[in-house]
Coordinates of C-alpha atoms in Angstrom, one line a residue:
M1 CA 15.9 -3.8 -10.3
A2 CA 14.0 -3.2 -7.2
T3 CA 10.1 -3.1 -7.2
L4 CA 7.5 -1.3 -5.4
L5 CA 4.3 -3.1 -5.4
I6 CA 1.2 -0.5 -5.0
V7 CA -2.1 -2.5 -4.1
H8 CA -4.9 -0.1 -4.0
H9 CA -8.6 0.0 -3.8
T10 CA -9.5 3.2 -5.3
P11 CA -13.5 3.9 -5.5
S12 CA -13.5 7.8 -5.2
P13 CA -12.3 11.1 -6.2
N14 CA -10.6 11.2 -3.3
C15 CA -9.3 7.6 -3.0
R16 CA -7.6 8.7 -6.7
A17 CA -5.9 11.9 -5.7
M18 CA -4.5 10.2 -3.0
L19 CA -3.2 7.3 -5.2
E20 CA -1.6 9.7 -7.9
S21 CA 0.2 11.7 -5.2
V22 CA 1.8 8.5 -3.7
V23 CA 2.9 7.2 -7.1
S24 CA 4.3 10.4 -8.0
G25 CA 6.5 10.3 -5.0
A26 CA 7.1 6.8 -5.6
S27 CA 8.6 7.9 -9.3
A28 CA 10.0 11.2 -8.3
P29 CA 12.9 11.7 -10.8
E30 CA 15.3 11.6 -7.7
I31 CA 14.0 7.7 -7.6
E32 CA 16.6 5.5 -9.1
G33 CA 16.6 1.7 -10.0
V34 CA 13.3 1.0 -8.9
R35 CA 10.2 0.0 -10.5
V36 CA 6.8 1.2 -9.4
V37 CA 4.4 -1.4 -10.5
R38 CA 0.5 -0.5 -9.6
R39 CA -2.1 -3.3 -9.1
A40 CA -6.2 -2.8 -8.7
A41 CA -6.6 -4.9 -5.2
L42 CA -8.8 -7.0 -6.7
A43 CA -6.2 -7.9 -9.5
A44 CA -3.1 -8.2 -7.4
T45 CA -2.0 -11.5 -7.0
A46 CA 0.6 -13.8 -4.7
V47 CA 3.3 -13.5 -7.8
D48 CA 3.0 -10.0 -7.4
V49 CA 3.5 -9.6 -3.9
L50 CA 6.3 -12.5 -4.3
E51 CA 8.2 -10.6 -7.1
A52 CA 8.1 -7.4 -5.3
D53 CA 10.7 -6.2 -2.4
G54 CA 8.4 -3.6 -0.8
Y55 CA 4.5 -2.7 -0.8
L56 CA 2.1 0.2 -0.7
L57 CA -1.4 -0.2 0.4
G58 CA -4.0 2.2 -0.1
T59 CA -7.7 1.5 0.9
P60 CA -11.1 3.4 1.8
A61 CA -12.2 2.6 5.2
N62 CA -15.5 0.9 4.8
L63 CA -17.9 0.9 7.5
G64 CA -15.0 1.0 10.1
Y65 CA -12.6 -1.8 8.2
M66 CA -10.6 -1.8 5.1
S67 CA -12.1 -2.0 1.9
G68 CA -13.6 -5.4 1.0
A69 CA -10.9 -5.5 -2.1
L70 CA -8.0 -5.4 0.0
K71 CA -9.1 -7.9 2.6
H72 CA -9.5 -10.1 -0.7
F73 CA -6.3 -9.4 -1.7
F74 CA -4.9 -10.2 1.7
D75 CA -6.9 -13.2 1.5
Q76 CA -5.4 -14.8 -1.6
V77 CA -1.6 -13.7 -0.6
Y78 CA -1.3 -14.6 2.7
Y79 CA -0.5 -18.0 3.2
P80 CA 1.5 -18.3 -0.5
C81 CA 3.6 -15.3 0.8
L82 CA 3.7 -15.6 4.3
D83 CA 7.5 -17.2 4.8
E84 CA 8.7 -15.7 1.5
T85 CA 7.8 -12.1 2.4
R86 CA 9.2 -11.6 5.8
G87 CA 10.9 -8.8 6.6
R88 CA 10.4 -6.5 3.7
P89 CA 8.9 -3.0 3.8
F90 CA 5.5 -1.7 3.1
G91 CA 3.6 1.3 3.9
Y92 CA -0.2 2.1 3.4
Y93 CA -2.7 4.9 3.2
V94 CA -6.4 4.9 4.3
H95 CA -9.2 7.8 3.6
G96 CA -12.7 7.1 5.0
S97 CA -14.4 9.6 8.1
D98 CA -13.1 6.8 10.5
T99 CA -10.2 5.0 9.6
T100 CA -9.5 3.7 13.0
G101 CA -10.8 -0.1 12.2
A102 CA -8.9 0.0 8.8
V103 CA -5.7 0.8 10.2
R104 CA -6.3 -1.5 12.8
A105 CA -7.0 -4.2 10.2
V106 CA -4.5 -3.3 8.0
E107 CA -1.4 -3.3 10.8
S108 CA -2.5 -6.8 11.8
V109 CA -2.4 -8.4 8.7
T110 CA 1.1 -6.9 7.6
T111 CA 2.2 -7.9 11.6
G112 CA 0.8 -11.6 10.6
L113 CA 2.6 -11.6 7.5
G114 CA 6.2 -10.0 8.9
W115 CA 6.2 -7.0 7.2
Q116 CA 8.0 -3.8 8.5
R117 CA 6.5 -0.8 8.5
A118 CA 9.1 1.6 6.7
A119 CA 7.2 5.0 6.7
P120 CA 4.5 6.6 8.8
A121 CA 0.8 5.8 7.6
V122 CA -1.1 8.6 5.8
S123 CA -4.8 8.2 7.2
V124 CA -7.0 11.3 5.7
A125 CA -10.7 12.1 6.8
G126 CA -12.9 14.2 4.3
E127 CA -11.2 16.1 1.2
P128 CA -7.5 15.4 1.0
G129 CA -5.8 18.9 1.0
K130 CA -2.6 20.0 0.2
A131 CA -0.9 18.7 3.4
D132 CA -2.6 15.4 3.0
L133 CA -1.4 14.9 -0.9
E134 CA 1.8 16.3 0.1
A135 CA 1.9 13.4 3.1
C136 CA 1.1 10.7 0.5
W137 CA 3.6 11.9 -2.0
E138 CA 6.4 11.7 0.9
L139 CA 4.7 8.3 1.6
G140 CA 5.6 6.8 -2.2
A141 CA 8.4 8.6 -2.1
A142 CA 9.9 7.2 1.3
L143 CA 9.2 3.2 0.2
A144 CA 10.7 4.0 -3.4
A145 CA 13.8 5.2 -1.9
G146 CA 14.0 2.8 0.9
L147 CA 14.5 1.0 -2.2
M148 CA 17.3 2.3 -4.1
E149 CA 20.6 0.0 -4.2

C-alpha cells in the first residue's frame, strides 16, 4: 500500500481548515490503496519521509517565509532523505498575507531534495473561501490519486 505523508504546521483556524480539506481530498472514497499519514512538522521524522511514497506539505507564511516548524522538519530530514527520496511526488499549501517568500522557500528546498511537484500549489491570503478549500481538497485528492496502484 502506498503512503502519502502530510507534514503540516497548523497554528491557526485558517490553516486548520486548509489541512482538513487536504486530508478530506486525500481520503476520498474514490482513493484506494493509499494510506494517509498526518504528522505535525515538529514531530515528523526522516523515517516518516523514507517510509512514504509522496508528500503533502502545509505551512503558514510567517514573516515572509515558511514556518519555523516546517523549516525545522526540512533541516532534520534533508540529508538523511536526500538520495533515497529523489523523484518522489509532492504538493503543498501556504496560508498568509504574503506567501511569496514561503512559496519560494518550499520550492527551493524540495528542488534540492529532487522531489517532483505533482499538483499546483495552493496559496491563500486571508480567510480561505469555498474555492480555496476546494483547491485544497483537489490538492489532497491529486496527490493521493497519483499514488494509487
